[in-house]
Coordinates of C-alpha atoms in Angstrom, one line a residue:
Chain A
M955 CA 0.0 0.0 0.0
G956 CA 1.3 3.4 -1.0
Q957 CA 1.7 6.5 1.2
T958 CA 0.0 9.9 1.4
T959 CA 2.1 13.1 1.5
A960 CA 1.6 13.3 5.3
D961 CA 2.7 9.6 5.6
K962 CA 5.9 10.3 3.8
I963 CA 6.7 13.4 5.8
F964 CA 6.0 11.5 9.1
A965 CA 8.2 8.6 8.0
A966 CA 11.1 11.0 7.1
H967 CA 10.9 13.0 10.3
L968 CA 10.2 10.3 12.9
R969 CA 12.4 10.9 15.9
D970 CA 10.6 8.6 18.4
E971 CA 7.5 6.5 18.9
P972 CA 7.3 6.4 22.7
F973 CA 4.0 4.5 22.5
P974 CA 2.3 2.8 19.5
G975 CA 0.6 5.5 17.4
T976 CA 2.4 8.4 19.1
K977 CA 4.8 9.9 16.6
V978 CA 7.4 12.4 17.8
L979 CA 8.6 14.3 14.7
D980 CA 11.7 16.4 14.1
L981 CA 10.8 19.9 13.1
D982 CA 12.1 21.9 10.2
R983 CA 10.4 25.1 11.3
V984 CA 9.1 26.5 14.6
L985 CA 7.2 29.6 13.8
C986 CA 6.4 32.2 16.5
H987 CA 4.2 35.2 17.0
E988 CA 3.8 37.6 19.9
I989 CA 0.5 36.3 21.3
T990 CA 1.2 32.7 22.0
T991 CA 5.0 32.7 22.3
P992 CA 5.7 35.0 25.3
V993 CA 4.1 32.6 27.8
A994 CA 6.4 29.9 26.4
I995 CA 9.4 32.2 26.8
A996 CA 8.5 33.1 30.3
D997 CA 8.0 29.4 31.2
L998 CA 11.4 28.5 29.8
Q999 CA 13.0 31.2 31.8
W1000 CA 11.2 30.1 34.9
R1001 CA 12.5 26.6 34.3
N1002 CA 16.0 27.9 33.8
K1003 CA 15.9 26.5 30.2
D1004 CA 15.9 29.7 28.2
R1005 CA 17.5 28.0 25.1
V1006 CA 16.5 27.4 21.5
F1007 CA 17.2 24.1 19.6
D1008 CA 18.3 25.9 16.4
A1009 CA 18.0 29.6 15.9
D1010 CA 18.0 29.2 12.1
K1011 CA 14.9 27.0 12.1
I1012 CA 12.9 29.4 14.3
K1013 CA 11.1 32.3 12.6
A1014 CA 9.3 35.0 14.6
V1015 CA 7.0 37.9 13.8
I1016 CA 4.9 40.5 15.6
D1017 CA 1.6 40.4 13.7
H1018 CA -1.5 40.1 15.8
V1019 CA -1.4 43.6 17.4
T1020 CA 1.1 45.8 15.6
P1021 CA 2.2 48.5 16.2
S1022 CA 1.4 47.8 19.8
K1023 CA -1.8 49.4 21.0
D1024 CA -1.3 49.5 24.8
S1025 CA 1.1 48.5 27.6
K1026 CA 0.1 44.8 27.5
T1027 CA 0.6 44.3 23.8
A1028 CA 3.8 46.4 24.0
L1029 CA 5.1 43.9 26.6
Q1030 CA 4.2 40.9 24.4
A1031 CA 6.1 42.5 21.5
K1032 CA 9.1 43.3 23.7
M1033 CA 9.2 39.8 25.1
L1034 CA 9.4 38.3 21.6
R1035 CA 11.8 41.0 20.4
D1036 CA 14.2 40.6 23.4
W1037 CA 14.1 36.8 23.1
A1038 CA 14.8 36.9 19.4
R1039 CA 17.8 39.1 20.0
R1040 CA 19.0 37.1 23.0
H1041 CA 19.1 33.9 20.9
N1042 CA 20.3 35.4 17.6
I1043 CA 17.1 34.5 15.8
K1044 CA 17.9 36.4 12.6
D1045 CA 14.5 35.9 10.9
F1046 CA 12.6 38.1 13.3
F1047 CA 10.2 40.6 11.8
D1048 CA 9.5 43.7 13.8
V1049 CA 7.3 46.8 13.0
G1050 CA 7.9 48.0 9.4
R1051 CA 9.0 44.6 8.2
N1052 CA 6.2 42.5 9.8
G1053 CA 3.1 41.0 8.2
V1054 CA 0.6 38.3 8.9
C1055 CA 2.6 35.1 9.7
H1056 CA 0.9 32.7 7.3
A1057 CA 1.5 35.1 4.4
L1058 CA 4.9 36.4 5.5
F1059 CA 6.7 33.2 6.2
P1060 CA 5.8 31.5 2.9
E1061 CA 6.7 34.7 1.0
K1062 CA 10.2 34.5 2.5
G1063 CA 10.6 31.0 1.2
Y1064 CA 10.8 29.4 4.6
I1065 CA 8.4 26.6 3.8
R1066 CA 9.4 23.8 1.4
P1067 CA 7.8 20.6 0.3
G1068 CA 8.4 17.8 2.8
F1069 CA 8.9 20.1 5.7
T1070 CA 7.4 19.8 9.2
A1071 CA 6.3 23.1 10.8
I1072 CA 4.4 24.0 14.0
M1073 CA 3.2 27.4 15.2
G1074 CA 1.1 28.5 18.2
D1075 CA -1.7 29.4 15.7
S1076 CA -4.5 27.3 14.4
H1077 CA -4.1 28.5 10.8
T1078 CA -0.6 27.1 10.5
C1079 CA -2.4 24.5 8.3
T1080 CA -2.0 27.2 5.5
H1081 CA 1.7 26.1 4.9
G1082 CA 0.5 22.7 3.7
A1083 CA -0.1 24.5 0.4
F1084 CA 3.6 23.8 -0.3
G1085 CA 3.3 20.0 0.3
A1086 CA 4.5 20.4 3.9
F1087 CA 3.0 19.1 7.1
A1088 CA 2.2 22.2 9.1
A1089 CA 0.0 22.2 12.2
G1090 CA -1.3 24.6 14.7
V1091 CA -0.3 23.8 18.3
G1092 CA -0.7 25.3 21.8
T1093 CA 1.9 27.1 23.7
T1094 CA 3.3 24.0 25.5
D1095 CA 3.9 22.2 22.2
L1096 CA 5.5 25.4 20.9
E1097 CA 7.7 25.6 24.0
V1098 CA 9.0 22.1 23.5
G1099 CA 9.5 22.8 19.8
I1100 CA 11.6 25.8 20.7
L1101 CA 13.6 23.9 23.2
K1102 CA 13.9 20.5 21.6
G1103 CA 12.9 20.8 18.0
V1104 CA 10.3 18.1 18.3
C1105 CA 6.5 17.7 18.4
A1106 CA 4.3 14.7 19.1
F1107 CA 1.3 13.8 16.9
R1108 CA -1.1 11.0 16.6
Q1109 CA -0.5 9.8 13.0
P1110 CA -3.3 11.5 11.2
E1111 CA -5.5 9.8 8.6
T1112 CA -5.7 11.6 5.3
M1113 CA -8.9 12.5 3.4
K1114 CA -8.5 12.9 -0.4
I1115 CA -10.4 15.8 -1.8
N1116 CA -10.7 15.7 -5.6
L1117 CA -11.5 19.1 -7.1
Q1118 CA -12.9 18.5 -10.5
G1119 CA -14.1 20.7 -13.4
S1120 CA -13.0 24.3 -13.5
L1121 CA -13.8 27.4 -11.5
P1122 CA -16.4 29.7 -13.1
S1123 CA -15.7 33.4 -13.4
G1124 CA -16.2 35.2 -10.1
V1125 CA -15.7 32.0 -8.0
Y1126 CA -12.5 31.4 -6.2
A1127 CA -10.5 29.2 -3.8
K1128 CA -12.4 30.8 -0.9
D1129 CA -15.7 29.7 -2.3
V1130 CA -14.4 26.2 -2.8
I1131 CA -13.1 25.8 0.8
L1132 CA -16.3 27.4 2.3
H1133 CA -18.4 25.0 0.3
L1134 CA -16.2 22.0 1.3
I1135 CA -16.4 23.0 5.0
S1136 CA -20.2 23.1 4.7
Q1137 CA -20.1 19.6 3.4
L1138 CA -17.7 18.2 6.0
G1139 CA -19.0 20.2 9.0
V1140 CA -16.8 21.9 11.6
N1141 CA -15.5 18.6 13.0
G1142 CA -15.7 16.5 9.8
A1143 CA -12.0 16.4 9.4
T1144 CA -10.8 16.2 13.1
D1145 CA -7.4 14.5 13.4
Q1146 CA -7.3 14.3 9.6
V1147 CA -5.2 15.8 6.8
L1148 CA -7.1 17.2 3.8
E1149 CA -5.1 16.3 0.7
F1150 CA -6.2 18.3 -2.3
H1151 CA -6.0 16.9 -5.8
G1152 CA -7.4 17.4 -9.3
P1153 CA -7.3 19.9 -12.1
V1154 CA -8.8 22.8 -10.1
V1155 CA -6.1 22.8 -7.5
E1156 CA -3.4 22.2 -10.2
A1157 CA -4.6 25.3 -11.9
M1158 CA -4.4 27.4 -8.7
S1159 CA -1.6 29.8 -7.9
M1160 CA 0.2 29.4 -4.5
D1161 CA -1.9 32.4 -3.2
A1162 CA -5.1 30.4 -4.0
R1163 CA -3.7 27.2 -2.6
M1164 CA -2.9 28.9 0.7
T1165 CA -6.5 30.2 0.9
L1166 CA -7.6 26.6 0.4
C1167 CA -5.3 25.1 3.0
N1168 CA -5.8 28.0 5.5
M1169 CA -9.3 26.9 6.3
A1170 CA -8.7 23.1 6.8
I1171 CA -8.8 23.8 10.5
E1172 CA -12.4 25.1 10.2
A1173 CA -13.4 21.6 9.4
G1174 CA -11.2 20.3 12.3
G1175 CA -8.4 19.3 10.0
T1176 CA -4.8 19.1 11.2
C1177 CA -3.4 20.3 7.9
G1178 CA -4.5 21.0 4.3
I1179 CA -1.9 19.7 1.8
C1180 CA -1.5 20.4 -1.9
Q1181 CA 0.8 18.3 -4.1
P1182 CA 4.1 20.1 -4.8
D1183 CA 4.4 20.8 -8.6
A1184 CA 5.8 23.3 -11.1
V1185 CA 3.7 26.1 -9.5
T1186 CA 5.4 25.4 -6.2
V1187 CA 8.8 25.4 -7.8
D1188 CA 8.1 28.7 -9.6
Y1189 CA 7.0 30.3 -6.4
L1190 CA 10.0 29.1 -4.4
W1191 CA 12.6 29.5 -7.2
P1192 CA 14.1 32.8 -6.0
Y1193 CA 14.9 31.0 -2.7
I1194 CA 16.1 27.6 -4.0
Q1195 CA 17.9 28.5 -7.3
D1196 CA 21.3 28.0 -5.6
E1197 CA 20.3 24.5 -4.5
Y1198 CA 19.1 23.1 -7.8
Q1199 CA 20.6 23.1 -11.3
D1200 CA 17.3 24.1 -12.8
K1201 CA 13.6 24.0 -12.1
E1202 CA 13.3 20.5 -13.5
A1203 CA 15.7 19.2 -10.9
A1204 CA 13.8 21.0 -8.2
L1205 CA 10.5 19.5 -9.5
T1206 CA 12.0 16.0 -9.5
D1207 CA 13.2 16.5 -5.9
F1208 CA 9.9 17.9 -4.7
A1209 CA 7.9 15.1 -6.5
R1210 CA 9.1 12.6 -3.9
W1211 CA 6.6 14.2 -1.5
Q1212 CA 3.7 13.6 -3.8
A1213 CA 1.2 11.0 -2.6
D1214 CA 1.5 7.5 -4.1
S1215 CA -1.3 6.6 -6.6
D1216 CA -2.2 3.7 -4.3
A1217 CA -2.1 5.6 -1.1
A1218 CA -4.6 4.7 1.6
Y1219 CA -7.2 7.4 2.4
S1220 CA -9.8 7.4 5.2
Q1221 CA -12.2 8.9 2.7
E1222 CA -12.3 10.3 -0.8
L1223 CA -14.5 13.2 -1.7
T1224 CA -15.0 14.5 -5.2
L1225 CA -16.4 18.0 -5.8
D1226 CA -17.1 19.3 -9.3
V1227 CA -16.8 23.1 -8.9
S1228 CA -17.9 24.0 -12.4
N1229 CA -21.3 25.1 -11.2
L1230 CA -20.2 26.4 -7.8
E1231 CA -21.6 29.8 -6.9
P1232 CA -19.8 32.4 -4.6
Q1233 CA -20.3 31.3 -1.0
V1234 CA -21.1 33.3 2.1
T1235 CA -21.4 32.2 5.7
Y1236 CA -24.4 32.9 8.0
G1237 CA -24.5 32.3 11.7
Y1238 CA -21.6 31.7 14.0
K1239 CA -19.9 28.5 12.6
P1240 CA -17.8 28.3 9.5
D1241 CA -19.9 25.4 8.2
C1242 CA -23.0 27.6 8.0
V1243 CA -22.6 28.4 4.3
K1244 CA -25.0 29.4 1.6
P1245 CA -24.7 30.5 -2.0
V1246 CA -24.4 34.3 -2.3
G1247 CA -27.8 34.5 -3.9
E1248 CA -29.5 33.3 -0.7
M1249 CA -27.7 35.9 1.3
A1250 CA -28.0 38.8 -1.1
G1251 CA -29.4 42.0 0.3
T1252 CA -28.1 41.4 3.9
Q1253 CA -27.0 44.8 5.1
V1254 CA -23.5 45.2 6.5
D1255 CA -21.7 48.0 8.4
Q1256 CA -18.0 47.1 7.6
I1257 CA -16.0 45.4 4.9
Y1258 CA -12.7 43.8 5.9
I1259 CA -10.3 42.6 3.3
G1260 CA -7.1 41.0 4.4
T1261 CA -5.9 38.3 6.8
C1262 CA -4.0 35.0 6.4
T1263 CA -6.9 33.7 4.4
N1264 CA -7.3 36.4 1.8
G1265 CA -4.8 39.3 2.2
R1266 CA -2.4 38.3 -0.6
L1267 CA -1.7 40.1 -3.9
E1268 CA -4.1 38.0 -6.0
D1269 CA -6.9 38.6 -3.5
L1270 CA -6.3 42.3 -3.6
R1271 CA -6.3 42.3 -7.4
Q1272 CA -9.6 40.5 -7.5
A1273 CA -11.2 43.0 -5.1
A1274 CA -9.7 46.0 -6.9
A1275 CA -11.1 44.8 -10.3
I1276 CA -14.6 45.3 -8.8
L1277 CA -13.8 48.4 -6.6
K1278 CA -12.7 50.1 -9.8
Q1279 CA -16.3 50.1 -10.9
G1280 CA -17.6 52.4 -8.2
R1281 CA -17.4 53.8 -4.7
I1282 CA -18.1 52.2 -1.4
H1283 CA -21.7 52.7 -0.3
D1284 CA -22.3 55.7 2.0
R1285 CA -23.6 53.6 4.9
V1286 CA -20.6 51.3 5.1
R1287 CA -16.9 51.5 5.9
G1288 CA -14.1 49.5 4.3
I1289 CA -10.8 48.4 5.7
L1290 CA -8.0 46.9 3.6
S1291 CA -5.1 45.3 5.4
P1292 CA -2.5 43.9 2.9
A1293 CA -1.0 40.8 4.6
T1294 CA 2.7 41.7 4.2
P1295 CA 4.9 44.8 3.4
D1296 CA 5.9 43.2 0.1
I1297 CA 2.2 42.7 -0.9
Y1298 CA 1.5 46.3 0.2
A1299 CA 4.5 47.6 -1.9
Q1300 CA 3.5 45.6 -5.0
A1301 CA -0.1 46.7 -4.6
L1302 CA 1.1 50.3 -4.5
K1303 CA 3.0 49.7 -7.7
E1304 CA 0.1 48.2 -9.5
G1305 CA -2.3 51.0 -8.5
I1306 CA -4.3 48.6 -6.4
I1307 CA -3.9 50.7 -3.2
D1308 CA -5.0 53.8 -5.2
T1309 CA -8.1 51.9 -6.4
F1310 CA -9.0 50.9 -2.8
M1311 CA -8.5 54.5 -1.6
Q1312 CA -10.4 56.0 -4.5
A1313 CA -13.2 53.6 -3.6
G1314 CA -13.2 55.0 0.0
F1315 CA -11.3 52.2 1.8
C1316 CA -9.1 52.8 4.8
V1317 CA -5.8 51.1 4.3
T1318 CA -4.0 49.8 7.4
N1319 CA -0.6 48.3 7.9
P1320 CA -0.2 44.5 7.6
T1321 CA -1.7 42.9 10.8
C1322 CA -4.2 40.3 11.9
G1323 CA -6.1 43.2 13.5
A1324 CA -9.8 42.9 13.2
C1325 CA -10.1 39.2 12.3
L1326 CA -10.0 38.3 16.0
G1327 CA -11.1 41.6 17.3
M1328 CA -7.8 42.5 18.8
S1329 CA -7.2 45.8 17.0
N1330 CA -7.9 48.0 14.0
G1331 CA -11.6 47.4 13.1
V1332 CA -13.4 45.9 16.1
L1333 CA -17.2 45.8 15.6
A1334 CA -19.7 47.4 18.0
E1335 CA -22.6 45.4 19.4
G1336 CA -25.1 44.6 16.7
E1337 CA -22.8 45.5 13.8
V1338 CA -22.2 43.3 10.8
C1339 CA -19.0 42.7 8.8
A1340 CA -18.4 41.2 5.4
S1341 CA -15.0 39.7 5.9
T1342 CA -12.4 37.8 3.9
S1343 CA -11.1 36.1 7.1
N1344 CA -11.7 32.6 8.2
R1345 CA -13.8 32.5 11.4
N1346 CA -17.3 33.8 12.1
F1347 CA -17.6 32.8 15.8
N1348 CA -19.9 34.8 17.9
G1349 CA -18.1 37.9 19.1
R1350 CA -14.9 37.1 17.3
M1351 CA -14.6 40.6 15.7
G1352 CA -16.1 42.3 18.7
K1353 CA -18.7 41.3 21.3
G1354 CA -22.2 41.2 19.7
G1355 CA -20.9 41.5 16.2
M1356 CA -21.7 39.3 13.2
V1357 CA -19.2 38.2 10.6
H1358 CA -20.1 36.9 7.2
L1359 CA -17.1 35.1 5.5
M1360 CA -16.7 35.5 1.8
S1361 CA -14.2 35.9 -1.0
P1362 CA -12.4 39.2 -1.7
A1363 CA -14.5 39.6 -4.9
T1364 CA -17.8 39.1 -2.9
A1365 CA -16.5 41.5 -0.2
A1366 CA -15.7 44.2 -2.8
A1367 CA -19.1 43.8 -4.5
T1368 CA -20.7 44.0 -1.0
A1369 CA -18.7 47.2 -0.3
L1370 CA -20.1 48.9 -3.3
K1371 CA -23.7 48.0 -2.6
G1372 CA -23.6 48.2 1.2
E1373 CA -25.3 44.8 1.3
I1374 CA -24.2 41.2 0.5
T1375 CA -23.9 41.2 -3.3
D1376 CA -23.0 38.6 -6.0
P1377 CA -19.6 39.7 -7.4
R1378 CA -20.6 38.3 -10.8
S1379 CA -22.9 41.3 -11.2
F1380 CA -19.8 43.4 -11.7
Q1381 CA -18.2 41.3 -14.4
Chain B
M1136 CA 4.6 21.0 37.8
T1137 CA 2.9 18.5 40.0
Q1138 CA 0.0 16.2 39.3
K1139 CA -3.4 17.9 39.2
T1140 CA -6.4 16.9 41.3
F1141 CA -9.2 15.5 39.2
G1142 CA -12.9 15.5 40.1
G1143 CA -15.4 17.6 42.1
P1144 CA -18.6 19.5 41.3
V1145 CA -19.7 19.2 37.7
L1146 CA -20.8 22.0 35.3
F1147 CA -22.9 20.7 32.5
L1148 CA -22.6 22.5 29.1
D1149 CA -25.3 21.1 26.8
R1150 CA -24.1 22.1 23.4
D1151 CA -21.8 20.9 20.5
D1152 CA -19.0 22.9 19.1
I1153 CA -18.2 25.2 22.0
N1154 CA -15.3 27.1 20.7
T1155 CA -12.1 28.6 22.2
D1156 CA -13.4 32.2 21.6
E1157 CA -16.3 31.4 23.9
I1158 CA -14.1 29.8 26.5
I1159 CA -11.7 32.8 26.6
P1160 CA -12.3 35.7 24.2
A1161 CA -9.3 36.9 22.1
K1162 CA -9.2 40.3 23.8
Y1163 CA -7.7 38.6 26.9
L1164 CA -4.9 37.0 24.9
T1165 CA -2.8 40.1 25.7
E1166 CA -2.2 38.7 29.2
V1167 CA 1.2 37.0 29.8
E1168 CA 0.2 35.6 33.2
K1169 CA -2.2 32.7 33.3
Q1170 CA -3.7 33.9 36.6
A1171 CA -4.9 37.1 34.9
L1172 CA -7.4 35.0 32.8
Q1173 CA -9.2 33.7 35.9
P1174 CA -12.3 36.1 35.9
H1175 CA -13.0 35.4 32.2
M1176 CA -13.8 31.7 32.0
L1177 CA -16.6 31.0 29.5
E1178 CA -17.3 34.7 29.4
D1179 CA -18.8 34.6 25.8
L1180 CA -20.4 31.2 26.0
Q1181 CA -23.7 31.1 24.0
L1182 CA -25.9 28.8 25.9
D1183 CA -29.5 29.2 27.0
G1184 CA -29.7 29.8 30.8
F1185 CA -25.9 30.0 31.2
S1186 CA -24.4 32.9 33.1
P1187 CA -20.6 33.0 33.6
D1188 CA -21.2 34.7 36.9
A1189 CA -23.3 32.0 38.4
P1190 CA -21.9 30.4 41.6
K1191 CA -21.9 26.9 40.2
V1192 CA -19.5 28.1 37.4
A1193 CA -17.0 29.2 40.1
E1194 CA -17.5 26.0 42.1
A1195 CA -17.1 23.7 39.1
R1196 CA -14.1 21.3 39.0
V1197 CA -15.3 19.2 36.1
I1198 CA -17.1 20.1 32.9
V1199 CA -19.3 17.6 31.1
T1200 CA -20.2 18.6 27.6
R1201 CA -21.0 17.4 24.1
G1202 CA -19.1 17.1 20.7
N1203 CA -16.1 18.9 19.2
F1204 CA -15.4 20.8 22.4
G1205 CA -12.7 23.5 22.2
C1206 CA -12.8 24.0 18.4
G1207 CA -11.3 27.0 16.7
S1208 CA -8.1 28.7 17.9
S1209 CA -4.9 27.0 19.1
R1210 CA -4.8 29.3 22.2
E1211 CA -3.7 27.4 25.2
H1212 CA -5.4 30.2 27.2
A1213 CA -8.5 28.0 26.9
P1214 CA -7.0 25.1 29.0
W1215 CA -5.3 27.7 31.2
V1216 CA -8.5 29.5 32.1
F1217 CA -9.9 26.2 33.2
E1218 CA -6.6 25.4 35.1
V1219 CA -6.6 28.6 37.1
N1220 CA -10.2 28.1 37.9
G1221 CA -9.5 24.6 39.3
V1222 CA -11.3 22.8 36.4
H1223 CA -8.7 20.1 35.5
T1224 CA -11.1 17.5 34.0
I1225 CA -13.3 17.9 30.9
I1226 CA -15.5 15.0 29.8
A1227 CA -17.0 15.3 26.3
E1228 CA -18.1 13.2 23.4
S1229 CA -15.2 14.6 21.3
Y1230 CA -12.7 17.4 21.1
A1231 CA -10.9 19.6 18.6
R1232 CA -7.4 18.2 18.2
I1233 CA -5.4 21.1 19.4
F1234 CA -7.6 21.8 22.5
R1235 CA -7.4 18.1 23.5
Q1236 CA -3.7 18.0 23.1
N1237 CA -3.3 21.3 25.1
M1238 CA -5.2 19.8 28.0
F1239 CA -2.9 16.7 28.2
N1240 CA 0.2 18.9 27.5
G1241 CA -0.7 20.8 30.7
G1242 CA -1.1 17.5 32.6
M1243 CA -4.9 17.8 32.6
L1244 CA -7.7 15.4 31.5
A1245 CA -9.8 15.7 28.4
L1246 CA -11.8 12.4 28.7
E1247 CA -13.8 11.1 25.8
L1248 CA -17.0 9.1 26.4
P1249 CA -19.5 7.8 23.9
K1250 CA -22.7 9.8 23.5
E1251 CA -24.9 7.4 25.5
K1252 CA -22.6 7.7 28.5
I1253 CA -22.6 11.5 28.2
D1254 CA -26.4 11.3 28.0
Q1255 CA -26.4 9.3 31.2
L1256 CA -24.3 11.9 33.0
F1257 CA -26.6 14.7 31.8
D1258 CA -29.6 12.6 33.0
L1259 CA -28.0 12.3 36.4
G1260 CA -27.5 16.1 36.5
R1261 CA -31.2 16.8 35.7
Q1262 CA -32.1 15.7 39.2
S1263 CA -29.6 17.8 41.2
E1264 CA -26.0 18.8 41.4
V1265 CA -23.5 16.2 40.5
E1266 CA -20.0 15.4 41.8
I1267 CA -17.5 13.3 39.9
A1268 CA -14.6 11.4 41.3
V1269 CA -11.9 10.4 38.8
D1270 CA -9.6 7.4 39.4
V1271 CA -6.9 7.9 36.8
P1272 CA -4.9 4.8 37.6
N1273 CA -7.9 2.5 37.2
S1274 CA -9.5 4.5 34.4
T1275 CA -12.8 4.8 36.1
L1276 CA -15.0 7.6 37.3
V1277 CA -17.9 7.8 39.7
A1278 CA -20.7 10.4 39.3
R1279 CA -23.1 11.0 42.1
N1280 CA -26.0 13.3 42.5
Q1281 CA -27.5 14.7 45.7
Q1282 CA -30.3 12.0 45.7
G1283 CA -27.5 9.5 46.0
Q1284 CA -28.0 8.2 42.5
Q1285 CA -24.7 6.9 41.2
L1286 CA -23.1 6.1 37.9
E1287 CA -19.7 4.3 37.5
L1288 CA -18.1 4.6 34.1
G1289 CA -14.8 3.4 32.6
F1290 CA -12.8 5.5 30.2
D1291 CA -9.9 5.0 27.8
L1292 CA -6.7 6.8 28.2
S1293 CA -3.9 6.2 25.7
P1294 CA -0.5 5.3 27.1
F1295 CA 0.8 8.7 25.9
D1296 CA -2.0 10.7 27.4
R1297 CA -1.6 8.8 30.7
S1298 CA 2.2 9.5 30.7
L1299 CA 1.6 13.2 30.2
V1300 CA -0.8 13.3 33.1
E1301 CA 1.6 11.3 35.3
A1302 CA 4.6 13.5 34.3
G1303 CA 2.6 16.7 34.9
G1304 CA 2.7 17.7 31.2
W1305 CA 4.6 17.5 27.9
V1306 CA 7.5 19.8 28.9
E1307 CA 8.4 17.5 31.7
F1308 CA 7.9 14.4 29.5
A1309 CA 9.9 15.8 26.6
D1310 CA 12.7 17.2 28.8
A1311 CA 13.3 13.9 30.4
R1312 CA 13.4 12.0 27.1
Y1313 CA 14.8 14.3 24.3

């Protein structure tokens, strides 16, 4: 019987199996941000074990609340900053160079096919877009990762998701993953890896694949994984060109992480997306999803475009193409948060930022900000936000607030009309 | 870290998919001391008749709940807010992976029981307040209400999870071994 991508990565990284079924893996990357890492740092200091297993394999960023908004968040930032300096962690991203972790770290070329990565952040599953095994963990797992370079997992089963057909105009990776979550339910993939296959994912850019994998956790999944291919090689080429003779050689090397054709899956699910409509959430769980037509006309107060789900360049381009056609409705406010400084700079060059501002959007620095109601765009009681983020839990963006998740295109169309709107009406 | 005590008065939360944002809202993630989380346990829980300020919430040492408990964020602040409130045992039909691991990583219990057993516990709780005593070495628990009705149940604990509880957590386990 063949192996899935996750099976291959587990086999190649197995450090220990202390008990049957418990796999302790060597880690290629331990990723850190200022919300979940400081408690690990403080605990290591308290234990007299303020060490790191390998400073080059640790990457750190201040992203959730930045620049710091008050004394508490300033202390969190300072703890991470001081720790990075103390241990000579070179890849530390402070104010001015920082962006949303799951957009920034891939953009820097830190994630490669076959890698293992953990982070104290549930959306770490995003990095599986590169054919890696990347999982969100708590602070204790992070702490052990920092100190020892290992993490324990139960060997996950893998669910094969075949995405067939081709995406219609105005329908994007976000719509695919929202629809999939509605099919699986919020715990339909618990302890499972979602492995994406088929022509739809093959045709997707890395930006779109990251959107797809980002929300695996919303179905309970440990990681979303795409098969590394020529698209992966092209994206990583600036960072790997010294390691390979040519792209062909890189592709051959990466291909060893592709799932075997006779791999064992817990389940296979085939979705033909050819007739898929733009999707929007209702209610307070990410599996509460309807086609946009059934949600059209729902009034909103705020539009939020950004986050680790949909704050990348391609997302901004898709939104801008619609925003060009008008101005934000008088009754609503729009917030754009490009996910990284590089995305921000490129969007400036392409005139995308200008388009957003002409349309009446506020443009913030790269940050997680409003997504979890920590800064920059918190809702008041009873307010409604059309958001490109990944979680619509009750109160997430502010107590008493309601969040409707959707694609950047749907969010842009909604901004112009002031109510949930089908983006295809602008094409 | 030393072994936690397991058992005591039960708080029943009769809903699936209780998420980490309900257990501890993100606005409190700016705290770097676990103890500072203490007043905010289950502050945003959406459940009919539930008030986070009710005395029985403060008195609880065990939570009995339904499916997919702790879904959402990876924040260990969720197990920590239970820890600093003396709730070291959760009993549910199922958990989100990260929350479950975080409980054991902190040397606490996230026990899984089949739906019919969870139903029996809820039935016991309909009569009056329930206390649960947990015997970790023997993998059994005894639930008793004030009418003296009693329910004895066994549970499964994987060797790894048991080791984490015995060691006091994953840092202790990993530090001794790697």
